[in-house]
mmCIF file of C-alpha atoms in Angstrom:
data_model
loop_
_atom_site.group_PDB
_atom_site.id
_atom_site.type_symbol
_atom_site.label_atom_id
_atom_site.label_comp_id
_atom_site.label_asym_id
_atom_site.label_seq_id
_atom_site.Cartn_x
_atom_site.Cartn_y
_atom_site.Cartn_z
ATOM 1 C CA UNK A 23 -12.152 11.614 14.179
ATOM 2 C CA UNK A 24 -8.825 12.366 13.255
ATOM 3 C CA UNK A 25 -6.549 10.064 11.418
ATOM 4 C CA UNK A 26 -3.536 8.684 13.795
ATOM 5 C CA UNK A 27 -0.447 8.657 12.103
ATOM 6 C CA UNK A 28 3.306 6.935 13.269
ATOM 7 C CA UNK A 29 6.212 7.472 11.393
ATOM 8 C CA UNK A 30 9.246 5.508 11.248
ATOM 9 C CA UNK A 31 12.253 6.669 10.193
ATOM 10 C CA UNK A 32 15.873 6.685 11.231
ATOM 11 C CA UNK A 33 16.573 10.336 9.987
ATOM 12 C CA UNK A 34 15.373 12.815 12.669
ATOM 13 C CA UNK A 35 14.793 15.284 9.988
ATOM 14 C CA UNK A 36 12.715 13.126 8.515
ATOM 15 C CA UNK A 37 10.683 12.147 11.338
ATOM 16 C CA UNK A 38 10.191 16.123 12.299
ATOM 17 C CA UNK A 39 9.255 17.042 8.847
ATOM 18 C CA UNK A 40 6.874 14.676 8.087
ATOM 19 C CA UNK A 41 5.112 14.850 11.333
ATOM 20 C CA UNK A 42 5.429 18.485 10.915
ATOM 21 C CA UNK A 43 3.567 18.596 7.923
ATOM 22 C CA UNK A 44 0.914 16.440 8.937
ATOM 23 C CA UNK A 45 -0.015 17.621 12.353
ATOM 24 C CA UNK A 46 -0.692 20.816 10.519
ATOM 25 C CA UNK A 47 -3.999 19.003 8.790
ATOM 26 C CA UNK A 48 -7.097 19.132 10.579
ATOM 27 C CA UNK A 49 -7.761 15.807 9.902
ATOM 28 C CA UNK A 50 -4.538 14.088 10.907
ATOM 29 C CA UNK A 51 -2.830 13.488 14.351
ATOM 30 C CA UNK A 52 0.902 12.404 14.449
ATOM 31 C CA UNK A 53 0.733 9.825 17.926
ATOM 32 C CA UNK A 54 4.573 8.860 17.810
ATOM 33 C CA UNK A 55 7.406 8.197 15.796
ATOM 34 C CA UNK A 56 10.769 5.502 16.626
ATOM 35 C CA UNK A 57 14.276 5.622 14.819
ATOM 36 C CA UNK A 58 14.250 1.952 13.917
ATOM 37 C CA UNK A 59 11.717 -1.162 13.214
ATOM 38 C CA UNK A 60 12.336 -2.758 16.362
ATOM 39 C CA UNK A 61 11.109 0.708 17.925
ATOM 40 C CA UNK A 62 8.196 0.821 15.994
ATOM 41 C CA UNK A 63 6.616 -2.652 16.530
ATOM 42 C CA UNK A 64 6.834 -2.287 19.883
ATOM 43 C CA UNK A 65 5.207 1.282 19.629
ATOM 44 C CA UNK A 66 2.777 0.358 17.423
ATOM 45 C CA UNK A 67 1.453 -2.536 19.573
ATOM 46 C CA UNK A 68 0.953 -0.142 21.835
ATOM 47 C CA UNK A 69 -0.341 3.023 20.499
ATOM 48 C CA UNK A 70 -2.564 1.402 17.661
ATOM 49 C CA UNK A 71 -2.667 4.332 14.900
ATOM 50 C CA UNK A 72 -4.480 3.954 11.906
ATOM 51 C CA UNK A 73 -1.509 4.480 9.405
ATOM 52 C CA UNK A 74 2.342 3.747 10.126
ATOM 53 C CA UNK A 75 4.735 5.694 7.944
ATOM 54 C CA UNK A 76 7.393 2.945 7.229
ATOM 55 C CA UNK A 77 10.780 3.862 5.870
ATOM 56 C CA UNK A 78 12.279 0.453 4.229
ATOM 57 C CA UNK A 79 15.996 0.841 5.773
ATOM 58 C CA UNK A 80 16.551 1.120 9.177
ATOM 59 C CA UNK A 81 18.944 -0.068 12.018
ATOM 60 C CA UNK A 82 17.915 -2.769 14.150
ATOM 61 C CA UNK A 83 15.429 -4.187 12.277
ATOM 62 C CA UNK A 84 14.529 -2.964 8.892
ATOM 63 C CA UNK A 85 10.897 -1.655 7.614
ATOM 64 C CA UNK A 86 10.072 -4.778 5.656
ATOM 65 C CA UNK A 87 10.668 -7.172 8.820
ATOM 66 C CA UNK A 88 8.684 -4.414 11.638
ATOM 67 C CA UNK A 89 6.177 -4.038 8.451
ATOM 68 C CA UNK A 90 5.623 -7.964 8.590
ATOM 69 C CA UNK A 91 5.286 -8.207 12.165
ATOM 70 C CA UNK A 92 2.963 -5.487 12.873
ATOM 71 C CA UNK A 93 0.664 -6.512 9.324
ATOM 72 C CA UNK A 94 0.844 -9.930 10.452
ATOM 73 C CA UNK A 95 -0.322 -9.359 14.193
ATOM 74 C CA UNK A 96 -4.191 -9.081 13.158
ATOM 75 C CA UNK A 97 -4.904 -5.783 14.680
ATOM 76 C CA UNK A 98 -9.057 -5.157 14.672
ATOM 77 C CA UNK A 99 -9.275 -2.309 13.782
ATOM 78 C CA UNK A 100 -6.515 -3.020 11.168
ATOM 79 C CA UNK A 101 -3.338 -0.696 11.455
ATOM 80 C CA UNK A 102 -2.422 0.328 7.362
ATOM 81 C CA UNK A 103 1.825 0.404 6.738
ATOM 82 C CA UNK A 104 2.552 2.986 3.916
ATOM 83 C CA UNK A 105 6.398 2.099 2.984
ATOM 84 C CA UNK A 106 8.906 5.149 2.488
ATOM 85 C CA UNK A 107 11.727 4.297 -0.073
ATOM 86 C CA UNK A 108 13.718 5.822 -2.884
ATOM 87 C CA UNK A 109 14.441 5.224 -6.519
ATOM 88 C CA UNK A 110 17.488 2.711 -5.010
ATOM 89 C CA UNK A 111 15.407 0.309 -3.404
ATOM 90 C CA UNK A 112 12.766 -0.109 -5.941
ATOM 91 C CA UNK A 113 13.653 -3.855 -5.684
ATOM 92 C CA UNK A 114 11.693 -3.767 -2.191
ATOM 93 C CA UNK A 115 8.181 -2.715 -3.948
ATOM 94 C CA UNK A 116 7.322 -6.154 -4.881
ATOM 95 C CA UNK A 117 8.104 -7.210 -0.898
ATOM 96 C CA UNK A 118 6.621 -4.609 0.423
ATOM 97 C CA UNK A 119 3.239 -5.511 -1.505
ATOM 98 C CA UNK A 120 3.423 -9.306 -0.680
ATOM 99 C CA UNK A 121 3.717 -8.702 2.965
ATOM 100 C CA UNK A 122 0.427 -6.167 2.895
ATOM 101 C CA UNK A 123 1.611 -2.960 3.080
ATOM 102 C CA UNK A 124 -0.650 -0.778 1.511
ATOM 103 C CA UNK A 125 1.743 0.896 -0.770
ATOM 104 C CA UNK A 126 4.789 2.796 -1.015
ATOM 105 C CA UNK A 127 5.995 6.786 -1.164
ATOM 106 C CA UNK A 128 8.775 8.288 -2.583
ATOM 107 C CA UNK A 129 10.440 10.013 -0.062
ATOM 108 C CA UNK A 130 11.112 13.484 -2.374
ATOM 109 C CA UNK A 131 7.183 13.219 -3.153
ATOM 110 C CA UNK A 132 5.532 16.716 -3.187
ATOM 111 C CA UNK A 133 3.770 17.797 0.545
ATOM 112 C CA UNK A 134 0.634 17.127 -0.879
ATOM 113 C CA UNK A 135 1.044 13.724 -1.882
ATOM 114 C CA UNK A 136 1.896 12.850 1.410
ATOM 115 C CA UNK A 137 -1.123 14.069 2.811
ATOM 116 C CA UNK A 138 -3.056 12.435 0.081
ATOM 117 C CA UNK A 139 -1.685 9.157 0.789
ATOM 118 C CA UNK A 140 -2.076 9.194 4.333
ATOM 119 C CA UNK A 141 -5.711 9.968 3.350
ATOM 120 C CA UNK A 142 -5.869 6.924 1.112
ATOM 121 C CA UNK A 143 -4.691 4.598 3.172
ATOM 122 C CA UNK A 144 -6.266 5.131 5.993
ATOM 123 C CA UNK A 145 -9.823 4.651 4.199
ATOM 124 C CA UNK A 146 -8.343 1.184 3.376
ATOM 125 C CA UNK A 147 -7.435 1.578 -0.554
ATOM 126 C CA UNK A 148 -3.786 1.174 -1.480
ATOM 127 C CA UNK A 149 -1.753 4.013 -2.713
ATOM 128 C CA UNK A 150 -0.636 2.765 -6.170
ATOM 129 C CA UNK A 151 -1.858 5.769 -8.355
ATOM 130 C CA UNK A 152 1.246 7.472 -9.116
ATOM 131 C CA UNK A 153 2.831 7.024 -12.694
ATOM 132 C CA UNK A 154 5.940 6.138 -10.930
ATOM 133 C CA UNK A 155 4.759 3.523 -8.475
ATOM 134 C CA UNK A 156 3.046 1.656 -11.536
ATOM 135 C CA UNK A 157 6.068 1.771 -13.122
ATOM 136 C CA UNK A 158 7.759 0.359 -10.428
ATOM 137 C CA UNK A 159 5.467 -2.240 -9.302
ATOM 138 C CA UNK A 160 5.176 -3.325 -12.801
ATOM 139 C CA UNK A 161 9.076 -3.776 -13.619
ATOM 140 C CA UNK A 162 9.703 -5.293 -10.290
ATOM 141 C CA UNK A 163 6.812 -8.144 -10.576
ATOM 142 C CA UNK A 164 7.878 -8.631 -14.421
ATOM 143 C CA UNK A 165 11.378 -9.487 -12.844
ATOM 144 C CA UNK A 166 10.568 -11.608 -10.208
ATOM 145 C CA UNK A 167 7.662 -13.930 -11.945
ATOM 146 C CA UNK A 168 9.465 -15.321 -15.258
ATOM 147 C CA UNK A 169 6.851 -18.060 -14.700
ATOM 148 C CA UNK A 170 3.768 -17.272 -14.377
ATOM 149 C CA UNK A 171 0.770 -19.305 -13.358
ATOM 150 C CA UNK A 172 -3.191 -18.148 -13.289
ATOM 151 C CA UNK A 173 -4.644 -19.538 -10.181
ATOM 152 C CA UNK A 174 -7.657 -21.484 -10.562
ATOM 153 C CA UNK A 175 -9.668 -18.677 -8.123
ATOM 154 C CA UNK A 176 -9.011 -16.386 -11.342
ATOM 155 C CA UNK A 177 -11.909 -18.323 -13.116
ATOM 156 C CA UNK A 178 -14.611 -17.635 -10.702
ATOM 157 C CA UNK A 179 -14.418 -14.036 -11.493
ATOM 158 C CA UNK A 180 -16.877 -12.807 -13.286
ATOM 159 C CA UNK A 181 -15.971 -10.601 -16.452
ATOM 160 C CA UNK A 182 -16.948 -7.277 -14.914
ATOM 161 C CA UNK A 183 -15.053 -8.522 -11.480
ATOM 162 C CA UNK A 184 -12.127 -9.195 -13.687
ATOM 163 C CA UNK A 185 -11.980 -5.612 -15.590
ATOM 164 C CA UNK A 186 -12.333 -4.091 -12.111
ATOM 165 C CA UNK A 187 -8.807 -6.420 -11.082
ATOM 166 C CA UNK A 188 -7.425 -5.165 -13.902
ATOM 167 C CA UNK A 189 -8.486 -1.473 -12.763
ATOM 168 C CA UNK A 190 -7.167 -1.854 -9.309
ATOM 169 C CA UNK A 191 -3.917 -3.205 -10.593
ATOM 170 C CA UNK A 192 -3.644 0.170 -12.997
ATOM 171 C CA UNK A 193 -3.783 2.090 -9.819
ATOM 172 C CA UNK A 194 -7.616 3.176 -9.911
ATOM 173 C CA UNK A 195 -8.967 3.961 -6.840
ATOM 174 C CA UNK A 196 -12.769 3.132 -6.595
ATOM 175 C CA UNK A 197 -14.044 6.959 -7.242
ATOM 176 C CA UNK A 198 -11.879 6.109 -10.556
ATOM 177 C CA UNK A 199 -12.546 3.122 -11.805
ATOM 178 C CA UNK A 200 -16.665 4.487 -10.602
ATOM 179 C CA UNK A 201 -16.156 6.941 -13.501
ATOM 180 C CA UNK A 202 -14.494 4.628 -15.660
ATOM 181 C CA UNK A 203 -17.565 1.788 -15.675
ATOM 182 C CA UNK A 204 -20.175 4.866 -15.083
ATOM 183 C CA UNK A 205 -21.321 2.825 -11.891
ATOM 184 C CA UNK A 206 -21.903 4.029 -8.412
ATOM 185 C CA UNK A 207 -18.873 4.358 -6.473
ATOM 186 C CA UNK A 208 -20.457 1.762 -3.882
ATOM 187 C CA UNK A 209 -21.088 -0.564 -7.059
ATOM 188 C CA UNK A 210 -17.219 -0.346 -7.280
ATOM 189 C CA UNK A 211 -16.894 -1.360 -3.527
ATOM 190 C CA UNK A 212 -18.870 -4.498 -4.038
ATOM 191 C CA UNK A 213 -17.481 -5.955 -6.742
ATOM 192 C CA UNK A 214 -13.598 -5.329 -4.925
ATOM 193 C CA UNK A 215 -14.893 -6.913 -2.203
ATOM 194 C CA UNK A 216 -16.068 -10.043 -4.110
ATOM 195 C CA UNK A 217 -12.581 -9.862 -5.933
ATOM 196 C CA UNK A 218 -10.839 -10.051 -2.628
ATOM 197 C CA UNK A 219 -13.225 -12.565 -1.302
ATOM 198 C CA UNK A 220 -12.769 -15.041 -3.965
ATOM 199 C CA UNK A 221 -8.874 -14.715 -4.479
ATOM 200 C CA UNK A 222 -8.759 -15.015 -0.857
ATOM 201 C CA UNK A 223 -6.680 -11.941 -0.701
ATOM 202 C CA UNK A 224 -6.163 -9.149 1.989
ATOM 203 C CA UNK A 225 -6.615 -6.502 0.573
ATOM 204 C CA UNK A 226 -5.548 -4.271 -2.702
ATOM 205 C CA UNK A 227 -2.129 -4.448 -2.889
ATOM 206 C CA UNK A 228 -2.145 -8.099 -3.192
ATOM 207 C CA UNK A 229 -4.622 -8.300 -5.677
ATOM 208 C CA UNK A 230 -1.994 -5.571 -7.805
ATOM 209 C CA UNK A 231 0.619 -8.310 -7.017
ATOM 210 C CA UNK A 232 -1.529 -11.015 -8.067
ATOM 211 C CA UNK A 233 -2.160 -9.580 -11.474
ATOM 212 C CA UNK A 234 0.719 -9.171 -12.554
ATOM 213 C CA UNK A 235 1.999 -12.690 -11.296
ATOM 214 C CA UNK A 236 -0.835 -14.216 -13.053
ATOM 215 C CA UNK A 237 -0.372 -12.403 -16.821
ATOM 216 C CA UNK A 238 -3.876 -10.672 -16.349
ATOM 217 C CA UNK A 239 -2.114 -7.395 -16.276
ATOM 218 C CA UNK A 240 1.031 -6.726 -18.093
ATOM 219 C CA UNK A 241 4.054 -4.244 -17.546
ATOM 220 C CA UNK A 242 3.358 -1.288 -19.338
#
């Protein structure tokens, strides 16, 4: 089945060349797209696609607040928000993460990095493997946790559950971090399941967030 995309945007150009680009792949469909967040939450209630292209500023209501309202509605299956921002907003990363959004794309990113993410976050991973988002993520959680506390969850890791935190908060996806440990991809799945399990988190975005808050993973 094809992956159902919505894209939300307040620059028509946008909007047309994005959907543009991925209607052409076989295994994408492009269900509907709204000029503002307030738009888009109430199309997304009803249209339930499996990945919402999110830019961060728009009229109405911006992508942060339709983000948190449509991530916080409980959709089964679960509807992934990919945020669209630029090198000016890199403050929102951190926000973005927090809320559950599973990531974040540069708007100038290359064609095929769209498509790719798309890809990735609809299979439920987050999209933090560019050099650039790591950098990002990583400056913007430095600057907003100048205290930082290990929660007491942290402990019941296990030491191979802890290097594969540390993985996912490097931006590994599971195929990666598979190759890394020289375990079976589903291995991989297992153990970031019991990660998220035990930190209580929802998925792997806030597990990035959370190791960085907590000192396991430093900037850099």
């Amino acid at each position: 089945m094809a992956i159902t995309v919505f894209i939300a945007d307040d620059q028509a150009m946008v909007r047309q060349g994005f959907g543009a680009l991925l209607s052409s792949q076989p295994d994408i469909s492009v269900i509907g797209d709204a000029p503002d967040g307030a738009v888009a939450v109430t199309e997304v209630r009803r249209l339930r696609p499996d990945v919402v292209l999110m830019d961060v500023r728009m009229p109405e209501m911006n992508g942060l607040d339709a983000a948190r309202l449509i991530l916080s509605a409980g959709f089964d299956p679960p509807v992934r928000v990919l945020m669209l921002t630029t090198f000016d907003v890199d403050d929102y990363v951190y926000e973005a993460l927090s809320i559950g959004a599973s990531g974040f794309m540069l708007k100038d990113a290359p064609a095929e990095e769209l498509v790719r993410a798309v890809r990735v976050v609809a299979d439920g991973e987050a999209l933090l493997a560019p050099t650039v988002t790591k950098r990002l993520i990583a400056d913007v959680t430095s600057r907003r946790s100048t205290t930082r506390r290990k929660p007491a969850a942290l402990s019941a890791l296990t030491p191979r559950e802890r290097e594969v935190l540390e993985l996912i908060a490097g931006g590994m996806s599971n195929t990666e971090i598979a190759d890394r440990l020289f375990v079976a991809e589903q291995t991989v799945k297992t153990h970031v399941g019991k990660v998220l399990s035990k930190l209580d988190l929802r998925d792997r975005a806030q597990a990035v967030v959370l190791a960085y808050e907590s000192g396991l993973v430093t900037p850099g």
